[in-house]
Amino acid sequence: MGVKVPTPAEAERILAESASVNPGPWVEHCHTAGACARALAERHQDMDPDVAYVLGLLHDLGRRSSAAGIPDVMHILDGYRVLTALGYDDAARICLTHSFPIRNADVFASPWVGPRGELHDEKRFVQSFLDGVEYTAYDRLIQLCDSLSLPSGPVLLEKRLVDVALRHGFNTHTVDKWRAFIAIKAEFDAACGGSIYSVLDGVVQNTFGNARIGPD
């Protein structure tokens, strides 16, 4: 993926600093995504587990600035800006791409609306960015890990997708988005030589037990 990502230790420091600014379940969600990304990358012949871990850990970094009244979609832009300013362009990229298994800004279920109206400029920027990139295995990996990570640990993909829909809403693109996530899972099932769930600790307990849900 390139070298413009922090080391694991630096990524952990960045996330811890951000957690002190805005603590919440999103931090544990990021830890889950990072652990899942590392576990799957370890079984993928073309991926670096440390890079995968860092990208999973930082994909939701923009939630450091989340607050009442700030539209949910802004977390993808805020994370991108923070990591770009630090010179970690490849990690910044993931902050944008992780929410779009389909390269269409409209698949984001929460509305592109802020306190002052429609977020036209922000939406145009995201769509232009998506139009200008070809997804790599790392983009798809973090899209997958985000879509099966709860604060308490990994769960079946379908449970997480329903959790997100209940909290953030559903639009005309949601079913296509779900199909895209299922296709990504199939890709990594094949790369890992079997179901990804066999290498993710706690899937059964978190799916069928009392898994913690919450902002991610």
PDB file of C-alpha atoms in Angstrom:
ATOM      1  CA  MET A   1       0.000   0.000   0.000  1.00  0.00           C
ATOM      2  CA  GLY A   2       2.965   2.361   0.309  1.00  0.00           C
ATOM      3  CA  VAL A   3       4.752   3.737   3.322  1.00  0.00           C
ATOM      4  CA  LYS A   4       2.603   6.701   4.315  1.00  0.00           C
ATOM      5  CA  VAL A   5       1.195   5.130   7.451  1.00  0.00           C
ATOM      6  CA  PRO A   6       2.370   5.483  11.057  1.00  0.00           C
ATOM      7  CA  THR A   7       4.004   2.647  12.937  1.00  0.00           C
ATOM      8  CA  PRO A   8       1.699   0.561  15.125  1.00  0.00           C
ATOM      9  CA  ALA A   9       3.027   2.311  18.232  1.00  0.00           C
ATOM     10  CA  GLU A  10       2.457   5.756  16.723  1.00  0.00           C
ATOM     11  CA  ALA A  11      -1.030   4.773  15.542  1.00  0.00           C
ATOM     12  CA  GLU A  12      -1.888   3.625  19.061  1.00  0.00           C
ATOM     13  CA  ARG A  13      -0.622   6.952  20.418  1.00  0.00           C
ATOM     14  CA  ILE A  14      -2.704   8.929  17.896  1.00  0.00           C
ATOM     15  CA  LEU A  15      -5.833   6.944  18.748  1.00  0.00           C
ATOM     16  CA  ALA A  16      -5.256   7.275  22.511  1.00  0.00           C
ATOM     17  CA  GLU A  17      -4.842  11.026  22.149  1.00  0.00           C
ATOM     18  CA  SER A  18      -8.055  11.212  20.129  1.00  0.00           C
ATOM     19  CA  ALA A  19      -9.869   9.066  22.685  1.00  0.00           C
ATOM     20  CA  SER A  20      -8.951  11.584  25.388  1.00  0.00           C
ATOM     21  CA  VAL A  21     -10.544  14.335  23.280  1.00  0.00           C
ATOM     22  CA  ASN A  22     -13.772  12.419  22.640  1.00  0.00           C
ATOM     23  CA  PRO A  23     -14.029   9.129  24.557  1.00  0.00           C
ATOM     24  CA  GLY A  24     -16.703   6.651  23.593  1.00  0.00           C
ATOM     25  CA  PRO A  25     -17.500   3.226  22.105  1.00  0.00           C
ATOM     26  CA  TRP A  26     -15.985   4.300  18.778  1.00  0.00           C
ATOM     27  CA  VAL A  27     -12.531   3.789  20.288  1.00  0.00           C
ATOM     28  CA  GLU A  28     -13.175   0.133  21.150  1.00  0.00           C
ATOM     29  CA  HIS A  29     -14.743  -0.300  17.698  1.00  0.00           C
ATOM     30  CA  CYS A  30     -11.443   0.888  16.177  1.00  0.00           C
ATOM     31  CA  HIS A  31      -9.461  -1.542  18.323  1.00  0.00           C
ATOM     32  CA  THR A  32     -11.706  -4.367  17.147  1.00  0.00           C
ATOM     33  CA  ALA A  33     -11.297  -3.357  13.508  1.00  0.00           C
ATOM     34  CA  GLY A  34      -7.536  -3.162  13.895  1.00  0.00           C
ATOM     35  CA  ALA A  35      -7.327  -6.613  15.484  1.00  0.00           C
ATOM     36  CA  CYS A  36      -9.559  -8.104  12.783  1.00  0.00           C
ATOM     37  CA  ALA A  37      -7.531  -6.475  10.026  1.00  0.00           C
ATOM     38  CA  ARG A  38      -4.286  -7.871  11.429  1.00  0.00           C
ATOM     39  CA  ALA A  39      -5.738 -11.373  11.809  1.00  0.00           C
ATOM     40  CA  LEU A  40      -6.974 -11.463   8.214  1.00  0.00           C
ATOM     41  CA  ALA A  41      -3.818  -9.890   6.776  1.00  0.00           C
ATOM     42  CA  GLU A  42      -1.722 -12.565   8.476  1.00  0.00           C
ATOM     43  CA  ARG A  43      -3.476 -15.090   6.247  1.00  0.00           C
ATOM     44  CA  HIS A  44      -3.266 -13.036   3.065  1.00  0.00           C
ATOM     45  CA  GLN A  45      -0.120 -13.548   1.026  1.00  0.00           C
ATOM     46  CA  ASP A  46      -0.016  -9.973  -0.296  1.00  0.00           C
ATOM     47  CA  MET A  47      -0.708  -7.966   2.859  1.00  0.00           C
ATOM     48  CA  ASP A  48       1.397  -6.574   5.698  1.00  0.00           C
ATOM     49  CA  PRO A  49      -0.301  -7.311   9.055  1.00  0.00           C
ATOM     50  CA  ASP A  50       1.183  -4.211  10.715  1.00  0.00           C
ATOM     51  CA  VAL A  51      -0.097  -1.925   7.948  1.00  0.00           C
ATOM     52  CA  ALA A  52      -3.510  -3.591   8.116  1.00  0.00           C
ATOM     53  CA  TYR A  53      -3.614  -3.146  11.899  1.00  0.00           C
ATOM     54  CA  VAL A  54      -2.740   0.548  11.662  1.00  0.00           C
ATOM     55  CA  LEU A  55      -5.351   1.205   8.988  1.00  0.00           C
ATOM     56  CA  GLY A  56      -8.047  -0.568  10.984  1.00  0.00           C
ATOM     57  CA  LEU A  57      -7.067   1.251  14.148  1.00  0.00           C
ATOM     58  CA  LEU A  58      -7.287   4.712  12.548  1.00  0.00           C
ATOM     59  CA  HIS A  59     -10.154   4.339  10.072  1.00  0.00           C
ATOM     60  CA  ASP A  60     -12.637   6.180  12.315  1.00  0.00           C
ATOM     61  CA  LEU A  61     -10.173   8.729  13.702  1.00  0.00           C
ATOM     62  CA  GLY A  62     -12.461  11.564  12.600  1.00  0.00           C
ATOM     63  CA  ARG A  63     -14.833  10.674  15.423  1.00  0.00           C
ATOM     64  CA  ARG A  64     -12.447  12.528  17.694  1.00  0.00           C
ATOM     65  CA  SER A  65     -14.309  15.668  16.620  1.00  0.00           C
ATOM     66  CA  SER A  66     -17.823  14.220  16.734  1.00  0.00           C
ATOM     67  CA  ALA A  67     -20.306  16.176  18.818  1.00  0.00           C
ATOM     68  CA  ALA A  68     -23.993  16.942  18.979  1.00  0.00           C
ATOM     69  CA  GLY A  69     -25.095  18.752  15.853  1.00  0.00           C
ATOM     70  CA  ILE A  70     -22.182  17.594  13.701  1.00  0.00           C
ATOM     71  CA  PRO A  71     -23.429  15.341  10.871  1.00  0.00           C
ATOM     72  CA  ASP A  72     -22.159  11.771  11.071  1.00  0.00           C
ATOM     73  CA  VAL A  73     -20.710  11.893   7.567  1.00  0.00           C
ATOM     74  CA  MET A  74     -18.155  14.488   8.692  1.00  0.00           C
ATOM     75  CA  HIS A  75     -16.116  11.865  10.526  1.00  0.00           C
ATOM     76  CA  ILE A  76     -14.775  10.532   7.231  1.00  0.00           C
ATOM     77  CA  LEU A  77     -13.579  13.994   6.226  1.00  0.00           C
ATOM     78  CA  ASP A  78     -12.213  14.947   9.634  1.00  0.00           C
ATOM     79  CA  GLY A  79     -10.137  11.768   9.856  1.00  0.00           C
ATOM     80  CA  TYR A  80      -8.847  12.319   6.340  1.00  0.00           C
ATOM     81  CA  ARG A  81      -7.780  15.875   7.187  1.00  0.00           C
ATOM     82  CA  VAL A  82      -6.074  14.968  10.463  1.00  0.00           C
ATOM     83  CA  LEU A  83      -3.997  12.165   8.954  1.00  0.00           C
ATOM     84  CA  THR A  84      -3.191  14.109   5.778  1.00  0.00           C
ATOM     85  CA  ALA A  85      -1.853  16.947   7.942  1.00  0.00           C
ATOM     86  CA  LEU A  86       0.372  14.421   9.731  1.00  0.00           C
ATOM     87  CA  GLY A  87       1.725  13.174   6.387  1.00  0.00           C
ATOM     88  CA  TYR A  88       0.053   9.763   6.574  1.00  0.00           C
ATOM     89  CA  ASP A  89      -1.697   9.895   3.216  1.00  0.00           C
ATOM     90  CA  ASP A  90      -2.405   6.168   2.925  1.00  0.00           C
ATOM     91  CA  ALA A  91      -4.045   6.072   6.350  1.00  0.00           C
ATOM     92  CA  ALA A  92      -5.972   9.247   5.488  1.00  0.00           C
ATOM     93  CA  ARG A  93      -7.277   7.597   2.341  1.00  0.00           C
ATOM     94  CA  ILE A  94      -8.818   4.776   4.382  1.00  0.00           C
ATOM     95  CA  CYS A  95     -10.747   7.292   6.477  1.00  0.00           C
ATOM     96  CA  LEU A  96     -12.592   8.180   3.279  1.00  0.00           C
ATOM     97  CA  THR A  97     -12.863   4.829   1.529  1.00  0.00           C
ATOM     98  CA  HIS A  98     -13.923   2.682   4.491  1.00  0.00           C
ATOM     99  CA  SER A  99     -17.531   3.888   4.304  1.00  0.00           C
ATOM    100  CA  PHE A 100     -17.949   3.293   0.581  1.00  0.00           C
ATOM    101  CA  PRO A 101     -17.742  -0.322  -0.608  1.00  0.00           C
ATOM    102  CA  ILE A 102     -19.441   1.162  -3.660  1.00  0.00           C
ATOM    103  CA  ARG A 103     -17.690   4.278  -4.954  1.00  0.00           C
ATOM    104  CA  ASN A 104     -20.767   6.454  -4.659  1.00  0.00           C
ATOM    105  CA  ALA A 105     -21.140   9.143  -1.989  1.00  0.00           C
ATOM    106  CA  ASP A 106     -24.885   8.516  -1.848  1.00  0.00           C
ATOM    107  CA  VAL A 107     -24.446   5.075  -0.275  1.00  0.00           C
ATOM    108  CA  PHE A 108     -23.746   6.812   3.041  1.00  0.00           C
ATOM    109  CA  ALA A 109     -27.082   6.359   4.797  1.00  0.00           C
ATOM    110  CA  SER A 110     -26.933   9.388   7.071  1.00  0.00           C
ATOM    111  CA  PRO A 111     -27.850  12.601   5.245  1.00  0.00           C
ATOM    112  CA  TRP A 112     -25.279  15.013   3.857  1.00  0.00           C
ATOM    113  CA  VAL A 113     -26.855  17.793   5.868  1.00  0.00           C
ATOM    114  CA  GLY A 114     -25.254  20.029   8.475  1.00  0.00           C
ATOM    115  CA  PRO A 115     -26.577  22.735  10.794  1.00  0.00           C
ATOM    116  CA  ARG A 116     -26.411  25.239   7.933  1.00  0.00           C
ATOM    117  CA  GLY A 117     -27.903  23.057   5.221  1.00  0.00           C
ATOM    118  CA  GLU A 118     -26.736  20.641   2.552  1.00  0.00           C
ATOM    119  CA  LEU A 119     -23.045  19.708   2.569  1.00  0.00           C
ATOM    120  CA  HIS A 120     -22.609  20.183  -1.169  1.00  0.00           C
ATOM    121  CA  ASP A 121     -18.884  20.986  -1.154  1.00  0.00           C
ATOM    122  CA  GLU A 122     -18.037  18.114   1.163  1.00  0.00           C
ATOM    123  CA  LYS A 123     -20.061  15.644  -0.867  1.00  0.00           C
ATOM    124  CA  ARG A 124     -18.470  16.799  -4.127  1.00  0.00           C
ATOM    125  CA  PHE A 125     -15.013  16.404  -2.612  1.00  0.00           C
ATOM    126  CA  VAL A 126     -15.730  12.854  -1.435  1.00  0.00           C
ATOM    127  CA  GLN A 127     -17.230  11.823  -4.768  1.00  0.00           C
ATOM    128  CA  SER A 128     -14.287  13.326  -6.664  1.00  0.00           C
ATOM    129  CA  PHE A 129     -11.891  11.439  -4.398  1.00  0.00           C
ATOM    130  CA  LEU A 130     -13.734   8.162  -4.886  1.00  0.00           C
ATOM    131  CA  ASP A 131     -13.812   8.682  -8.651  1.00  0.00           C
ATOM    132  CA  GLY A 132     -10.053   9.153  -8.673  1.00  0.00           C
ATOM    133  CA  VAL A 133      -8.947   6.002  -6.849  1.00  0.00           C
ATOM    134  CA  GLU A 134      -8.883   2.290  -7.571  1.00  0.00           C
ATOM    135  CA  TYR A 135      -9.597   0.278  -4.462  1.00  0.00           C
ATOM    136  CA  THR A 136      -6.769  -1.892  -3.182  1.00  0.00           C
ATOM    137  CA  ALA A 137      -6.980  -4.980  -1.006  1.00  0.00           C
ATOM    138  CA  TYR A 138      -6.367  -2.698   1.987  1.00  0.00           C
ATOM    139  CA  ASP A 139      -9.369  -0.516   1.134  1.00  0.00           C
ATOM    140  CA  ARG A 140     -11.554  -3.600   0.897  1.00  0.00           C
ATOM    141  CA  LEU A 141     -10.081  -5.146   4.035  1.00  0.00           C
ATOM    142  CA  ILE A 142     -10.933  -2.149   6.199  1.00  0.00           C
ATOM    143  CA  GLN A 143     -14.384  -1.855   4.629  1.00  0.00           C
ATOM    144  CA  LEU A 144     -14.921  -5.460   5.680  1.00  0.00           C
ATOM    145  CA  CYS A 145     -13.447  -5.104   9.159  1.00  0.00           C
ATOM    146  CA  ASP A 146     -15.458  -1.953   9.833  1.00  0.00           C
ATOM    147  CA  SER A 147     -18.592  -3.842   8.812  1.00  0.00           C
ATOM    148  CA  LEU A 148     -18.120  -6.661  11.325  1.00  0.00           C
ATOM    149  CA  SER A 149     -16.616  -4.825  14.313  1.00  0.00           C
ATOM    150  CA  LEU A 150     -18.575  -3.859  17.398  1.00  0.00           C
ATOM    151  CA  PRO A 151     -16.962  -2.226  20.457  1.00  0.00           C
ATOM    152  CA  SER A 152     -17.096  -5.588  22.228  1.00  0.00           C
ATOM    153  CA  GLY A 153     -15.508  -7.526  19.370  1.00  0.00           C
ATOM    154  CA  PRO A 154     -16.200  -9.011  15.927  1.00  0.00           C
ATOM    155  CA  VAL A 155     -19.643 -10.294  14.967  1.00  0.00           C
ATOM    156  CA  LEU A 156     -21.334 -11.868  11.975  1.00  0.00           C
ATOM    157  CA  LEU A 157     -21.448  -9.350   9.163  1.00  0.00           C
ATOM    158  CA  GLU A 158     -25.246  -9.367   9.024  1.00  0.00           C
ATOM    159  CA  LYS A 159     -25.604  -8.399  12.684  1.00  0.00           C
ATOM    160  CA  ARG A 160     -23.356  -5.393  12.266  1.00  0.00           C
ATOM    161  CA  LEU A 161     -25.092  -4.266   9.066  1.00  0.00           C
ATOM    162  CA  VAL A 162     -28.478  -4.304  10.784  1.00  0.00           C
ATOM    163  CA  ASP A 163     -27.018  -2.497  13.814  1.00  0.00           C
ATOM    164  CA  VAL A 164     -25.728   0.313  11.582  1.00  0.00           C
ATOM    165  CA  ALA A 165     -29.006   0.548   9.656  1.00  0.00           C
ATOM    166  CA  LEU A 166     -31.017   0.840  12.865  1.00  0.00           C
ATOM    167  CA  ARG A 167     -28.810   3.650  14.143  1.00  0.00           C
ATOM    168  CA  HIS A 168     -27.999   5.569  10.959  1.00  0.00           C
ATOM    169  CA  GLY A 169     -30.876   4.822   8.620  1.00  0.00           C
ATOM    170  CA  PHE A 170     -31.518   3.089   5.338  1.00  0.00           C
ATOM    171  CA  ASN A 171     -31.701   4.448   1.803  1.00  0.00           C
ATOM    172  CA  THR A 172     -32.183   3.212  -1.762  1.00  0.00           C
ATOM    173  CA  HIS A 173     -28.520   2.175  -1.983  1.00  0.00           C
ATOM    174  CA  THR A 174     -28.360   0.171   1.247  1.00  0.00           C
ATOM    175  CA  VAL A 175     -29.113  -3.266  -0.210  1.00  0.00           C
ATOM    176  CA  ASP A 176     -26.485  -2.765  -2.926  1.00  0.00           C
ATOM    177  CA  LYS A 177     -24.049  -1.674  -0.236  1.00  0.00           C
ATOM    178  CA  TRP A 178     -24.779  -4.838   1.739  1.00  0.00           C
ATOM    179  CA  ARG A 179     -24.210  -6.944  -1.367  1.00  0.00           C
ATOM    180  CA  ALA A 180     -20.844  -5.235  -1.809  1.00  0.00           C
ATOM    181  CA  PHE A 181     -19.838  -6.083   1.769  1.00  0.00           C
ATOM    182  CA  ILE A 182     -20.880  -9.714   1.239  1.00  0.00           C
ATOM    183  CA  ALA A 183     -18.758  -9.833  -1.928  1.00  0.00           C
ATOM    184  CA  ILE A 184     -15.759  -8.465  -0.038  1.00  0.00           C
ATOM    185  CA  LYS A 185     -16.231 -11.128   2.631  1.00  0.00           C
ATOM    186  CA  ALA A 186     -16.232 -13.801  -0.081  1.00  0.00           C
ATOM    187  CA  GLU A 187     -12.981 -12.365  -1.440  1.00  0.00           C
ATOM    188  CA  PHE A 188     -11.288 -12.637   1.941  1.00  0.00           C
ATOM    189  CA  ASP A 189     -12.817 -16.042   2.655  1.00  0.00           C
ATOM    190  CA  ALA A 190     -11.023 -17.229  -0.476  1.00  0.00           C
ATOM    191  CA  ALA A 191      -7.777 -15.467   0.423  1.00  0.00           C
ATOM    192  CA  CYS A 192      -7.815 -16.995   3.912  1.00  0.00           C
ATOM    193  CA  GLY A 193      -8.635 -20.499   2.655  1.00  0.00           C
ATOM    194  CA  GLY A 194     -11.946 -20.679   4.502  1.00  0.00           C
ATOM    195  CA  SER A 195     -14.423 -18.594   6.450  1.00  0.00           C
ATOM    196  CA  ILE A 196     -12.950 -15.422   7.912  1.00  0.00           C
ATOM    197  CA  TYR A 197     -14.900 -16.152  11.092  1.00  0.00           C
ATOM    198  CA  SER A 198     -12.606 -19.070  11.853  1.00  0.00           C
ATOM    199  CA  VAL A 199      -9.718 -16.654  12.466  1.00  0.00           C
ATOM    200  CA  LEU A 200     -11.577 -13.904  14.345  1.00  0.00           C
ATOM    201  CA  ASP A 201     -11.757 -14.417  18.100  1.00  0.00           C
ATOM    202  CA  GLY A 202     -15.089 -14.012  19.840  1.00  0.00           C
ATOM    203  CA  VAL A 203     -17.443 -13.977  16.845  1.00  0.00           C
ATOM    204  CA  VAL A 204     -19.885 -16.503  18.345  1.00  0.00           C
ATOM    205  CA  GLN A 205     -19.949 -14.884  21.784  1.00  0.00           C
ATOM    206  CA  ASN A 206     -20.331 -11.363  20.422  1.00  0.00           C
ATOM    207  CA  THR A 207     -22.967 -12.306  17.870  1.00  0.00           C
ATOM    208  CA  PHE A 208     -25.191 -14.414  20.088  1.00  0.00           C
ATOM    209  CA  GLY A 209     -24.292 -13.030  23.524  1.00  0.00           C
ATOM    210  CA  ASN A 210     -24.680  -9.552  24.943  1.00  0.00           C
ATOM    211  CA  ALA A 211     -22.550  -7.661  22.453  1.00  0.00           C
ATOM    212  CA  ARG A 212     -22.039  -3.958  23.048  1.00  0.00           C
ATOM    213  CA  ILE A 213     -23.257  -1.724  20.261  1.00  0.00           C
ATOM    214  CA  GLY A 214     -22.959   2.005  19.932  1.00  0.00           C
ATOM    215  CA  PRO A 215     -21.407   4.838  17.928  1.00  0.00           C
ATOM    216  CA  ASP A 216     -18.641   3.728  15.590  1.00  0.00           C
TER     217      ASP A 216
END
